[in-house]
Coordinates of N, CA, C and O and ligand atoms in Angstrom, one line a residue:
M1 N 55.6 -30.1 -116.4 CA 54.9 -29.5 -117.5 C 54.2 -28.3 -117.4 O 53.2 -28.4 -116.5
S2 N 54.6 -27.2 -117.7 CA 53.8 -26.0 -117.5 C 53.0 -25.5 -118.6 O 53.5 -25.6 -119.7
E3 N 51.7 -25.2 -118.1 CA 50.7 -24.7 -119.3 C 50.7 -23.4 -119.1 O 51.0 -22.7 -118.0
H4 N 50.4 -22.7 -120.2 CA 50.2 -21.2 -120.2 C 49.1 -20.9 -121.2 O 48.8 -21.6 -122.2
Y5 N 48.6 -19.7 -121.0 CA 47.8 -19.0 -122.0 C 48.3 -17.7 -122.2 O 48.7 -17.0 -121.3
W6 N 47.8 -17.2 -123.5 CA 48.1 -15.6 -123.7 C 46.9 -14.9 -123.3 O 45.8 -15.4 -123.4
C7 N 47.2 -13.8 -122.5 CA 46.0 -12.9 -122.2 C 45.1 -12.8 -123.4 O 45.6 -12.4 -124.5
H8 N 43.8 -12.9 -123.1 CA 42.7 -12.5 -124.1 C 42.2 -11.2 -124.2 O 41.4 -10.7 -125.0
G9 N 42.8 -10.3 -123.5 CA 42.5 -8.8 -123.5 C 42.9 -8.3 -124.8 O 44.0 -8.4 -125.3
P10 N 42.0 -7.7 -125.5 CA 42.1 -7.2 -126.9 C 43.3 -6.1 -127.0 O 43.8 -6.0 -128.0
S11 N 43.5 -5.5 -125.9 CA 44.5 -4.3 -125.9 C 45.7 -4.7 -125.1 O 46.4 -3.8 -124.9
C12 N 45.8 -5.8 -124.5 CA 46.8 -6.2 -123.6 C 48.4 -5.7 -124.3 O 49.1 -5.2 -123.5
H13 N 48.4 -6.2 -125.5 CA 49.7 -5.7 -126.1 C 50.0 -4.4 -126.4 O 51.0 -4.0 -127.1
T14 N 49.0 -3.4 -126.0 CA 49.3 -2.0 -126.2 C 49.6 -1.2 -125.1 O 49.8 0.0 -125.0
Y15 N 49.6 -1.9 -123.9 CA 49.9 -1.3 -122.5 C 51.4 -1.1 -122.4 O 52.1 -2.3 -122.4
A16 N 51.9 0.1 -122.1 CA 53.3 0.3 -122.1 C 53.9 0.1 -120.7 O 54.0 0.9 -119.7
T17 N 54.0 -1.2 -120.3 CA 54.7 -1.6 -119.2 C 56.0 -2.5 -119.5 O 56.1 -3.1 -120.5
Q18 N 56.8 -2.3 -118.5 CA 58.3 -3.0 -118.8 C 58.1 -4.5 -119.0 O 58.8 -5.0 -119.8
D19 N 57.2 -5.1 -118.4 CA 57.2 -6.6 -118.5 C 56.7 -7.0 -119.9 O 56.7 -8.3 -120.1
R20 N 56.0 -6.1 -120.6 CA 55.4 -6.6 -122.0 C 56.6 -6.2 -123.0 O 56.4 -6.5 -124.2
V21 N 57.6 -5.7 -122.7 CA 58.7 -5.3 -123.8 C 59.4 -6.5 -124.2 O 60.0 -7.3 -123.2
R22 N 59.5 -7.0 -125.3 CA 60.0 -8.1 -125.9 C 60.9 -7.8 -127.2 O 60.8 -6.7 -127.8
G23 N 61.7 -8.8 -127.6 CA 62.4 -8.5 -128.8 C 63.8 -8.1 -128.7 O 64.2 -7.7 -127.6
S24 N 64.6 -8.0 -129.7 CA 66.0 -7.6 -129.7 C 66.2 -6.1 -130.0 O 65.3 -5.5 -130.6
K25 N 67.3 -5.6 -129.6 CA 67.5 -4.1 -129.8 C 67.2 -3.6 -131.3 O 67.7 -4.5 -132.2
G26 N 66.6 -2.8 -131.6 CA 66.2 -2.2 -132.9 C 64.9 -2.9 -133.3 O 64.4 -2.4 -134.3
S27 N 64.4 -3.9 -132.8 CA 63.1 -4.3 -133.1 C 62.4 -4.9 -131.9 O 61.8 -5.9 -131.7
K28 N 62.0 -3.9 -131.0 CA 61.4 -4.2 -129.7 C 59.9 -4.1 -129.9 O 59.4 -3.4 -130.9
V29 N 59.1 -4.7 -129.2 CA 57.6 -4.7 -129.3 C 57.1 -4.8 -128.0 O 57.8 -5.2 -127.0
L30 N 55.9 -4.4 -127.7 CA 55.0 -4.7 -126.5 C 54.3 -5.9 -126.9 O 53.5 -5.9 -127.9
R31 N 54.4 -6.9 -126.1 CA 53.7 -8.2 -126.3 C 52.7 -8.5 -125.3 O 52.8 -8.4 -124.1
T32 N 51.6 -9.2 -125.8 CA 50.5 -9.8 -124.8 C 51.1 -10.6 -123.8 O 52.3 -11.2 -124.0
R33 N 50.7 -10.4 -122.5 CA 51.2 -11.1 -121.3 C 51.0 -12.6 -121.5 O 49.8 -12.9 -121.9
K34 N 51.8 -13.3 -121.0 CA 51.5 -14.8 -120.8 C 51.1 -15.1 -119.4 O 51.7 -14.7 -118.4
I35 N 50.1 -16.0 -119.2 CA 49.8 -16.4 -118.0 C 50.1 -17.8 -117.7 O 49.7 -18.8 -118.5
K36 N 50.9 -18.2 -116.9 CA 51.5 -19.4 -116.4 C 50.6 -20.0 -115.6 O 50.3 -19.6 -114.4
I37 N 50.1 -21.3 -115.8 CA 49.4 -22.1 -114.9 C 50.2 -23.1 -114.1 O 51.0 -23.8 -114.7
N38 N 50.2 -23.0 -112.8 CA 51.2 -23.8 -111.9 C 50.6 -25.2 -111.8 O 49.5 -25.5 -112.3
N39 N 51.3 -26.1 -111.1 CA 51.0 -27.4 -111.0 C 49.7 -27.7 -110.2 O 49.0 -28.6 -110.4
N40 N 49.4 -26.7 -109.5 CA 48.1 -26.8 -108.6 C 46.9 -26.1 -109.5 O 45.8 -26.1 -109.0
G41 N 47.1 -26.0 -110.7 CA 46.1 -25.4 -111.6 C 45.7 -23.9 -111.3 O 44.6 -23.3 -111.7
W42 N 46.6 -23.2 -110.7 CA 46.4 -21.7 -110.4 C 47.2 -21.0 -111.4 O 48.2 -21.3 -111.7
P43 N 46.6 -19.8 -111.8 CA 45.3 -19.2 -111.5 C 44.2 -20.2 -112.3 O 44.6 -20.8 -113.2
S44 N 42.9 -19.9 -111.8 CA 41.9 -20.8 -112.4 C 40.7 -19.7 -112.7 O 40.9 -18.6 -112.6
G45 N 39.7 -20.3 -113.2 CA 38.7 -19.5 -113.7 C 39.1 -18.5 -114.8 O 39.8 -18.8 -115.5
F46 N 38.6 -17.2 -114.8 CA 38.9 -16.5 -115.9 C 40.3 -15.8 -115.7 O 40.7 -15.4 -116.7
Y47 N 40.8 -15.9 -114.5 CA 42.2 -15.5 -114.4 C 43.2 -16.3 -115.1 O 44.3 -15.9 -115.3
K48 N 42.7 -17.5 -115.7 CA 43.6 -18.4 -116.6 C 43.8 -17.6 -117.9 O 44.8 -17.8 -118.5
Y49 N 42.9 -16.9 -118.4 CA 42.9 -16.1 -119.6 C 43.1 -14.7 -119.7 O 43.1 -14.2 -120.7
F50 N 43.1 -14.1 -118.5 CA 43.2 -12.7 -118.5 C 44.2 -12.1 -117.4 O 44.2 -12.7 -116.4
C51 N 45.1 -11.4 -117.8 CA 46.4 -11.1 -116.9 C 45.8 -9.9 -115.8 O 46.4 -9.8 -114.8
S52 N 44.5 -9.3 -116.2 CA 44.2 -8.2 -115.2 C 42.6 -8.1 -115.4 O 42.1 -8.5 -116.3
N53 N 41.9 -7.4 -114.3 CA 40.7 -7.1 -114.5 C 40.3 -6.1 -115.7 O 39.4 -6.4 -116.3
S54 N 41.3 -5.4 -116.1 CA 41.3 -4.4 -117.1 C 41.1 -5.2 -118.3 O 40.2 -4.9 -119.3
C55 N 42.0 -6.3 -118.5 CA 42.0 -6.9 -119.8 C 40.7 -7.7 -119.8 O 40.0 -8.0 -120.9
Y56 N 40.1 -8.3 -118.7 CA 38.9 -9.1 -118.7 C 37.8 -8.2 -119.0 O 37.0 -8.6 -120.0
N57 N 37.7 -7.0 -118.5 CA 36.6 -6.1 -118.7 C 36.6 -5.6 -120.3 O 35.6 -5.5 -120.8
S58 N 37.8 -5.4 -120.8 CA 37.8 -4.8 -122.2 C 37.3 -6.0 -123.1 O 36.7 -5.9 -124.2
F59 N 37.7 -7.2 -122.8 CA 37.2 -8.4 -123.5 C 35.7 -8.6 -123.4 O 35.0 -8.7 -124.6
A60 N 35.3 -8.4 -122.2 CA 33.8 -8.6 -122.1 C 33.0 -7.5 -122.7 O 31.9 -7.8 -123.2
D61 N 33.6 -6.2 -122.7 CA 32.9 -5.0 -123.4 C 32.9 -5.3 -124.8 O 31.8 -5.1 -125.5
K62 N 34.0 -5.7 -125.4 CA 34.0 -6.0 -127.0 C 33.0 -7.0 -127.5 O 32.6 -7.0 -128.5
H63 N 33.0 -8.0 -126.5 CA 32.1 -9.4 -127.1 C 30.8 -9.4 -126.2 O 30.3 -10.5 -126.2
A64 N 30.3 -8.3 -125.6 CA 29.2 -8.4 -124.7 C 28.0 -9.2 -125.4 O 27.3 -10.0 -124.8
E65 N 27.7 -8.8 -126.8 CA 26.5 -9.3 -127.5 C 26.8 -10.7 -127.6 O 25.7 -11.6 -127.3
Q66 N 27.9 -11.3 -127.9 CA 28.1 -12.9 -127.9 C 28.0 -13.5 -126.7 O 27.5 -14.6 -126.5
I67 N 28.6 -12.9 -125.6 CA 28.6 -13.5 -124.2 C 27.1 -13.6 -123.8 O 26.9 -14.7 -123.2
I68 N 26.4 -12.7 -124.0 CA 24.9 -12.8 -123.5 C 24.2 -13.9 -124.2 O 23.3 -14.4 -123.6
K69 N 24.6 -14.3 -125.5 CA 23.8 -15.2 -126.2 C 24.0 -16.6 -125.5 O 23.3 -17.6 -125.8
I70 N 25.3 -16.8 -124.6 CA 25.4 -18.1 -124.0 C 24.3 -18.2 -123.1 O 23.9 -19.4 -123.0
E71 N 23.8 -17.4 -122.4 CA 22.7 -17.5 -121.3 C 21.8 -16.3 -121.4 O 21.7 -15.6 -120.4
P72 N 21.0 -16.2 -122.4 CA 20.0 -15.0 -122.4 C 19.0 -15.1 -121.2 O 18.7 -16.1 -120.9
R73 N 18.7 -13.8 -120.8 CA 17.7 -13.7 -119.8 C 16.7 -12.9 -120.1 O 16.8 -11.6 -120.3
H74 N 15.4 -13.3 -120.2 CA 14.3 -12.5 -120.5 C 13.3 -12.3 -119.4 O 12.4 -11.4 -119.6
E75 N 13.5 -12.8 -118.2 CA 12.8 -12.7 -117.1 C 13.6 -12.4 -115.9 O 14.9 -13.2 -115.9
P76 N 13.4 -11.7 -114.9 CA 14.4 -11.8 -113.8 C 14.3 -12.9 -112.9 O 13.3 -13.7 -113.0
L77 N 15.4 -13.2 -112.2 CA 15.4 -14.3 -111.4 C 15.0 -13.8 -109.9 O 15.0 -12.6 -109.7
E78 N 14.4 -14.7 -109.0 CA 14.1 -14.3 -107.7 C 14.6 -15.2 -106.6 O 14.7 -16.5 -106.9
T79 N 14.9 -14.7 -105.5 CA 15.2 -15.5 -104.3 C 14.2 -15.3 -103.3 O 14.1 -14.2 -102.8
P80 N 13.5 -16.4 -102.9 CA 12.6 -16.2 -101.9 C 13.1 -15.9 -100.5 O 14.2 -16.3 -100.1
I81 N 12.6 -14.9 -99.7 CA 13.1 -14.4 -98.5 C 11.9 -14.2 -97.5 O 10.8 -14.1 -97.9
E82 N 12.3 -14.3 -96.3 CA 11.4 -13.9 -95.3 C 11.1 -12.4 -95.2 O 11.8 -11.7 -95.8
D83 N 9.9 -12.0 -94.5 CA 9.6 -10.6 -94.5 C 10.8 -9.9 -93.7 O 11.3 -10.4 -92.7
P84 N 11.5 -8.9 -94.3 CA 12.6 -8.2 -93.7 C 12.2 -7.7 -92.4 O 11.2 -7.1 -92.1
K85 N 13.2 -7.8 -91.4 CA 13.1 -7.1 -90.1 C 14.1 -6.1 -89.8 O 15.1 -6.3 -90.1
K86 N 13.6 -5.1 -89.0 CA 14.5 -4.0 -88.6 C 15.1 -4.6 -87.3 O 14.3 -4.9 -86.4
V87 N 16.4 -4.5 -87.1 CA 17.0 -5.0 -86.0 C 18.0 -3.9 -85.4 O 18.7 -3.3 -86.3
T88 N 18.1 -3.8 -84.2 CA 19.1 -3.0 -83.5 C 20.4 -3.7 -83.2 O 20.3 -4.6 -82.6
R89 N 21.5 -3.1 -83.6 CA 22.8 -3.8 -83.3 C 23.6 -2.9 -82.4 O 23.3 -1.7 -82.4
H90 N 24.3 -3.6 -81.5 CA 25.1 -2.8 -80.5 C 26.6 -3.1 -80.8 O 27.0 -4.1 -81.1
S91 N 27.4 -2.1 -80.8 CA 28.8 -2.2 -80.9 C 29.5 -2.9 -79.8 O 29.1 -2.7 -78.6
T92 N 30.2 -3.8 -80.1 CA 31.1 -4.5 -79.0 C 32.3 -3.6 -78.6 O 32.7 -4.0 -77.5
Y93 N 32.6 -2.8 -79.2 CA 33.6 -1.8 -78.6 C 33.1 -0.6 -77.9 O 33.8 -0.1 -77.0
N94 N 32.1 -0.1 -78.4 CA 31.4 1.0 -77.7 C 29.9 0.7 -77.5 O 29.2 0.8 -78.2
P95 N 29.7 0.4 -76.1 CA 28.3 0.0 -75.7 C 27.3 1.1 -76.0 O 26.1 0.9 -76.0
D96 N 27.8 2.5 -75.9 CA 26.9 3.5 -76.2 C 26.5 3.7 -77.6 O 25.7 4.4 -78.1
Y97 N 27.3 3.0 -78.6 CA 27.0 3.1 -80.1 C 26.1 1.9 -80.5 O 26.3 0.7 -80.4
S98 N 24.9 2.3 -81.2 CA 24.0 1.2 -81.7 C 23.6 1.7 -83.1 O 23.7 2.9 -83.3
W99 N 23.2 0.8 -83.9 CA 22.5 1.2 -85.2 C 21.4 0.3 -85.7 O 21.4 -0.8 -85.0
T100 N 20.6 0.6 -86.6 CA 19.6 -0.2 -87.0 C 19.8 -0.8 -88.4 O 20.4 -0.1 -89.4
E101 N 19.7 -2.0 -88.5 CA 19.9 -2.7 -89.9 C 18.6 -3.4 -90.4 O 17.8 -3.7 -89.6
T102 N 18.6 -3.6 -91.5 CA 17.4 -4.5 -92.1 C 17.9 -5.8 -92.3 O 18.9 -6.1 -93.1
E103 N 17.3 -6.8 -91.6 CA 17.7 -8.2 -91.7 C 17.0 -8.9 -92.8 O 15.8 -8.9 -92.7
I104 N 17.6 -9.5 -93.7 CA 17.2 -10.1 -94.8 C 17.6 -11.4 -94.8 O 18.7 -11.8 -94.9
K105 N 16.6 -12.4 -94.5 CA 16.9 -13.9 -94.5 C 16.5 -14.6 -95.6 O 15.3 -14.6 -96.0
K106 N 17.2 -15.4 -96.3 CA 16.9 -16.2 -97.6 C 16.1 -17.5 -97.0 O 16.5 -17.8 -95.9
I107 N 15.2 -17.9 -97.8 CA 14.4 -19.0 -97.4 C 15.0 -20.3 -98.0 O 15.3 -20.3 -99.3
D108 N 15.5 -21.2 -97.3 CA 16.2 -22.3 -97.7 C 15.1 -23.2 -98.4 O 14.3 -23.8 -98.0
T109 N 15.5 -23.3 -99.9 CA 14.6 -24.1 -100.7 C 15.2 -25.3 -101.2 O 14.8 -26.1 -102.0
S110 N 16.5 -25.6 -100.6 CA 17.3 -26.7 -101.2 C 16.7 -28.0 -100.9 O 17.1 -29.1 -101.6
N111 N 15.7 -28.2 -99.9 CA 15.0 -29.6 -99.6 C 13.7 -29.8 -100.6 O 13.3 -30.8 -100.5
N112 N 13.3 -28.7 -101.2 CA 12.2 -28.8 -102.1 C 12.5 -29.7 -103.2 O 13.6 -29.8 -103.9
V113 N 11.5 -30.6 -103.4 CA 11.6 -31.6 -104.5 C 10.8 -31.0 -105.7 O 9.8 -30.5 -105.5
G114 N 11.4 -31.2 -106.8 CA 10.9 -30.7 -108.1 C 11.4 -29.4 -108.2 O 11.5 -28.8 -109.1
Ligands
LIG201 ZN1 46.3 -8.7 -120.6

């Protein structure tokens, strides 16, 4: 049994590509793309509902206000880190080449209770 979804991109049916052409001679149309879900459940996530990043982006753009209402954010989130350190890295291919990076390590808070 194969499951499918129609792409939710609001303009999917307006893009002039050969694979969207449907209908019989004299009454041709550009049709929204169909996304087939295989037996392993692929594609998953938003790729189930959108044929391309472009269709996903135009849906998100059109419905941004409603999407944000799902999980409104009034304060920023923060991830605890150790004090950043400057470290010098050396190329494994060219020993004469080195560069400086800022090392940022997250503090593991997964054992904290509460
Ligand atoms: Zn699409």
